[in-house]
CSV table of C-alpha atoms in Angstrom, one decimal:
chain,number,residue,atom,x,y,z
H,6,ALA,CA,36.8,51.3,132.3
H,7,CYS,CA,37.4,47.6,131.8
H,8,LEU,CA,34.5,46.8,134.2
H,9,VAL,CA,32.0,48.7,132.1
H,10,GLY,CA,32.6,46.7,128.9
H,11,SER,CA,35.3,45.3,126.7
H,12,GLU,CA,34.6,47.8,124.0
H,13,MET,CA,35.3,50.7,126.3
H,14,CYS,CA,38.4,49.0,127.7
H,15,ILE,CA,39.8,48.6,124.2
H,16,ARG,CA,39.0,52.2,123.4
H,17,ASP,CA,40.8,53.5,126.5
H,18,ARG,CA,43.8,51.4,125.8
H,19,ALA,CA,44.0,52.5,122.2
H,20,ARG,CA,43.7,56.3,123.0
H,21,PRO,CA,47.3,56.9,124.0
H,22,ILE,CA,48.5,55.0,120.9
H,23,LEU,CA,46.3,57.0,118.6
H,24,CYS,CA,47.5,60.3,120.3
H,25,GLU,CA,51.1,59.2,119.9
H,26,LYS,CA,50.6,58.4,116.2
H,27,ARG,CA,48.9,61.7,115.6
H,28,GLY,CA,51.8,63.5,117.2
H,29,VAL,CA,54.3,61.6,114.9
H,30,TYR,CA,52.1,62.5,111.9
H,31,ARG,CA,52.1,66.2,112.8
H,32,GLU,CA,55.8,66.3,113.4
H,33,PHE,CA,56.5,64.6,110.1
H,34,LEU,CA,54.1,67.0,108.3
H,35,ALA,CA,55.8,70.0,109.8
H,36,ALA,CA,59.3,68.7,109.1
H,37,ALA,CA,58.7,67.6,105.6
H,38,SER,CA,57.0,70.9,104.7
H,39,HIS,CA,59.9,72.9,106.0
H,40,GLU,CA,62.5,70.7,104.3
H,41,LEU,CA,60.8,71.0,100.9
H,42,LYS,CA,60.5,74.8,100.9
H,43,SER,CA,64.2,75.5,100.4
H,44,PRO,CA,64.9,73.2,97.4
H,45,LEU,CA,61.7,74.4,95.7
H,46,ALA,CA,62.8,78.0,96.1
H,47,VAL,CA,66.1,77.1,94.4
H,48,ILE,CA,64.3,75.3,91.6
H,49,ILE,CA,62.0,78.2,90.9
H,50,THR,CA,64.8,80.8,91.1
H,51,SER,CA,67.0,78.7,88.7
H,52,ALA,CA,64.1,78.1,86.3
H,53,GLU,CA,63.4,81.8,86.1
H,54,LEU,CA,67.0,82.4,85.0
H,55,LEU,CA,66.5,80.1,82.0
H,56,PRO,CA,66.0,81.7,78.6
H,57,SER,CA,62.3,82.7,78.0
H,58,GLY,CA,62.5,82.4,74.3
H,59,GLY,CA,63.4,79.7,71.8
H,60,GLU,CA,63.0,75.9,72.3
H,61,GLU,CA,63.9,76.2,76.0
H,62,ALA,CA,60.9,78.3,76.7
H,63,LYS,CA,58.4,75.4,77.0
H,64,TYR,CA,60.8,73.5,79.3
H,65,ARG,CA,61.1,76.7,81.5
H,66,ALA,CA,57.3,77.1,81.6
H,67,ASN,CA,56.8,73.4,82.6
H,68,ILE,CA,59.4,73.6,85.3
H,69,LEU,CA,57.9,76.8,86.8
H,70,SER,CA,54.4,75.5,86.5
H,71,GLU,CA,55.1,72.3,88.4
H,72,ALA,CA,57.4,73.9,90.9
H,73,HIS,CA,54.8,76.5,91.8
H,74,ARG,CA,52.2,73.7,92.0
H,75,MET,CA,54.4,71.8,94.5
H,76,ALA,CA,55.1,75.0,96.4
H,77,GLN,CA,51.3,75.5,96.8
H,78,LEU,CA,50.9,72.0,98.1
H,79,VAL,CA,53.8,72.5,100.6
H,80,GLN,CA,52.3,75.7,101.8
H,81,GLU,CA,48.9,74.1,102.4
H,82,LEU,CA,50.6,71.2,104.4
H,83,LEU,CA,52.6,73.7,106.4
H,84,SER,CA,49.5,75.8,107.2
H,85,LEU,CA,47.6,72.7,108.3
H,86,SER,CA,50.5,71.6,110.5
H,87,ARG,CA,50.7,74.9,112.3
H,88,LEU,CA,47.0,75.0,112.9
H,89,GLU,CA,46.7,71.4,114.2
H,90,THR,CA,49.6,71.8,116.6
H,91,ALA,CA,48.4,75.2,117.8
H,92,ALA,CA,51.7,76.7,116.6
H,93,ARG,CA,49.8,79.3,114.6
H,94,GLN,CA,49.2,82.3,116.8
H,95,ILE,CA,47.1,85.2,115.7
H,96,MET,CA,47.3,88.8,116.9
H,97,PRO,CA,44.0,90.5,116.4
H,98,ALA,CA,44.0,94.3,116.2
H,99,LYS,CA,41.6,97.0,115.0
H,100,LEU,CA,41.5,96.8,111.2
H,101,ASP,CA,40.1,99.3,108.7
H,102,THR,CA,37.7,97.0,106.8
H,103,GLU,CA,37.4,99.1,103.6
H,104,ALA,CA,41.2,99.6,103.3
H,105,PHE,CA,41.7,95.9,103.9
H,106,LEU,CA,39.2,95.0,101.1
H,107,TRP,CA,40.7,97.4,98.6
H,108,GLU,CA,44.1,95.9,99.2
H,109,VAL,CA,42.7,92.4,98.7
H,110,TYR,CA,40.9,93.5,95.6
H,111,GLU,CA,44.0,95.2,94.1
H,112,THR,CA,46.0,92.1,94.7
H,113,TRP,CA,43.5,89.6,93.2
H,114,GLN,CA,42.0,91.7,90.3
H,115,PRO,CA,45.0,91.0,88.0
H,116,VAL,CA,45.0,87.3,89.0
H,117,ALA,CA,41.4,87.0,88.0
H,118,ALA,CA,41.9,89.0,84.8
H,119,LYS,CA,44.7,86.7,83.8
H,120,ALA,CA,42.4,83.7,84.2
H,121,GLY,CA,39.8,85.4,82.0
H,122,ASP,CA,37.5,86.2,85.0
H,123,ARG,CA,36.1,89.6,86.1
H,124,LEU,CA,36.6,90.5,89.8
H,125,THR,CA,34.6,93.4,91.2
H,126,LEU,CA,34.4,95.0,94.7
H,127,ARG,CA,31.1,96.1,96.1
H,128,LEU,CA,30.9,98.2,99.2
H,129,PRO,CA,27.9,99.7,101.0
H,130,ASP,CA,27.1,103.5,100.6
H,131,GLY,CA,27.9,104.1,104.3
H,132,ALA,CA,31.2,103.5,105.9
H,133,LEU,CA,32.0,100.0,107.2
H,134,PRO,CA,32.9,99.7,110.8
H,135,PRO,CA,36.4,98.4,111.6
H,136,ILE,CA,36.9,94.8,112.5
H,137,ARG,CA,39.1,93.0,115.0
H,138,ALA,CA,41.4,90.7,113.1
H,139,ASP,CA,44.9,89.5,112.4
H,140,GLU,CA,45.5,91.1,109.0
H,141,ASP,CA,47.9,88.4,107.7
H,142,ALA,CA,45.6,85.6,108.8
H,143,LEU,CA,42.5,87.2,107.3
H,144,LYS,CA,44.4,87.9,104.1
H,145,GLN,CA,45.2,84.2,103.9
H,146,VAL,CA,41.5,83.4,104.4
H,147,MET,CA,40.5,85.7,101.6
H,148,ALA,CA,43.2,84.4,99.3
H,149,ILE,CA,41.9,80.9,99.8
H,150,LEU,CA,38.3,81.9,98.9
H,151,LEU,CA,39.4,84.0,95.9
H,152,SER,CA,41.9,81.4,94.7
H,153,ASN,CA,39.1,78.8,94.7
H,154,ALA,CA,36.8,81.2,92.8
H,155,VAL,CA,39.4,81.7,90.1
H,156,GLN,CA,40.7,78.1,89.9
H,157,HIS,CA,37.5,76.1,90.1
H,158,THR,CA,35.3,78.1,87.8
H,159,PRO,CA,35.3,78.4,84.0
H,160,SER,CA,37.0,81.3,82.3
H,161,GLY,CA,34.7,84.3,82.1
H,162,THR,CA,33.2,83.8,85.5
H,163,GLN,CA,32.0,86.9,87.4
H,164,ILE,CA,33.5,87.1,90.9
H,165,GLU,CA,32.3,89.7,93.5
H,166,LEU,CA,34.1,90.7,96.7
H,167,SER,CA,31.7,92.5,99.0
H,168,ALA,CA,31.1,93.4,102.7
H,169,VAL,CA,28.2,94.4,104.9
H,170,ALA,CA,27.8,95.2,108.6
H,171,ALA,CA,25.5,92.9,110.5
H,172,GLY,CA,24.9,93.5,114.1
H,173,ARG,CA,28.2,93.5,115.9
H,174,THR,CA,29.9,91.8,113.0
H,175,VAL,CA,31.0,92.4,109.5
H,176,CYS,CA,30.3,89.9,106.8
H,177,LEU,CA,33.0,89.5,104.0
H,178,SER,CA,31.7,87.6,101.0
H,179,VAL,CA,33.2,86.1,97.8
H,180,ALA,CA,30.5,85.2,95.3
H,181,ASP,CA,31.0,83.6,91.9
H,182,THR,CA,28.8,82.5,89.0
H,183,GLY,CA,30.6,79.2,88.4
H,184,PRO,CA,29.2,75.6,88.9
H,185,GLY,CA,28.7,76.0,92.6
H,186,ILE,CA,29.4,73.6,95.5
H,187,ALA,CA,27.0,70.8,95.8
H,188,ASP,CA,28.2,69.2,99.1
H,189,LYS,CA,28.5,72.2,101.3
H,190,GLU,CA,29.0,70.3,104.5
H,191,ARG,CA,31.9,68.2,103.2
H,192,ALA,CA,33.6,71.2,101.6
H,193,PHE,CA,35.2,72.1,104.9
H,194,GLN,CA,36.6,68.6,105.5
H,195,LYS,CA,40.4,68.1,105.0
H,196,PHE,CA,41.4,66.7,101.6
H,197,TYR,CA,37.8,67.1,100.2
H,198,ARG,CA,37.8,67.9,96.5
H,199,ALA,CA,34.5,68.3,94.6
H,200,ASP,CA,36.1,66.9,91.4
H,201,PRO,CA,39.4,65.0,91.9
H,202,GLN,CA,39.8,64.6,88.2
H,203,THR,CA,40.4,68.3,87.5
H,204,GLY,CA,44.2,68.0,88.0
H,205,ASP,CA,44.5,71.3,89.9
H,206,ALA,CA,47.2,71.9,92.4
H,207,SER,CA,45.1,71.8,95.5
H,208,LEU,CA,45.1,69.0,98.1
H,209,GLY,CA,41.6,70.0,99.2
H,210,LEU,CA,42.9,71.7,102.4
H,211,GLY,CA,42.1,75.3,101.6
H,212,LEU,CA,38.6,75.6,103.1
H,213,SER,CA,39.6,73.5,106.1
H,214,ILE,CA,42.4,75.9,106.8
H,215,ALA,CA,40.2,79.0,106.2
H,216,GLN,CA,37.6,77.6,108.7
H,217,LYS,CA,40.3,77.1,111.4
H,218,LEU,CA,41.7,80.6,110.9
H,219,VAL,CA,38.3,82.2,111.0
H,220,ALA,CA,37.5,80.2,114.2
H,221,LEU,CA,40.6,81.7,115.8
H,222,HIS,CA,38.9,85.1,115.3
H,223,HIS,CA,35.7,83.9,117.0
H,224,GLY,CA,34.0,84.2,113.6
H,225,SER,CA,32.3,81.8,111.2
H,226,ILE,CA,32.4,80.9,107.5
H,227,THR,CA,29.5,79.6,105.5
H,228,ILE,CA,28.6,78.5,102.0
H,229,ARG,CA,25.4,79.3,100.1
H,230,ASP,CA,24.3,79.3,96.5
H,231,THR,CA,24.7,82.4,94.5
H,232,PRO,CA,21.4,83.6,93.0
H,233,GLY,CA,21.4,82.5,89.4
H,234,GLY,CA,24.1,79.9,90.0
H,235,GLY,CA,27.5,79.7,91.6
H,236,ALA,CA,28.8,79.7,95.2
H,237,THR,CA,29.0,82.4,97.8
H,238,LEU,CA,31.4,82.0,100.7
H,239,GLN,CA,30.8,84.4,103.6
H,240,VAL,CA,33.2,85.1,106.5
H,241,THR,CA,31.7,86.8,109.6
H,242,ILE,CA,34.2,88.7,111.8
H,243,PRO,CA,33.5,90.6,115.0
H,244,GLN,CA,33.6,94.4,114.9
H,245,ALA,CA,36.4,96.1,116.7
């Protein structure tokens, strides 16, 4: 490589060093995430035992809010670490699409309602074909999309969970009527946040994690504008 040019020579010599540094970074990420989970669980459990009334109530609420925020950050880092080290294995199986969507809806409808949003589920008149997917991994993907729709839109937003068969695939969509996503390409980059000043709990890893999980299913995830305003994220998964 050195005979071709000095730039290529430097690049070849630097590659093993970069690989080693990436390995150290991933190991640290995984270790730190695991080590933080236990003390956070203790903090949350202890805070929940504090009195929920009187002057202590506000301190209890603050502790729980920040502890849950930190737990979310740790979970994002742990998910990213597993995906980047190929430690996350999926086990695709035949999955009843409609039953899966009803379970996702029933889990997230109260969450959306608590935030002042309205979540609806729209299914086609005919039966949806089953999909081939890892149920837990796909639930994580849908949780990321629905969490984004709830957290990054104003109270009162309409959110729709829907599905439609398309060829040999099934398209699962989460559409909202919020402000939308302007930079759709960068939205899937690690640590990208459309508005870093919002102060939300996210590190900007959610859509990057979702994209990697969907890719493990040989599927795809896209963003488009919702008619009338907002963002629609569509996950395409092969049929069983």
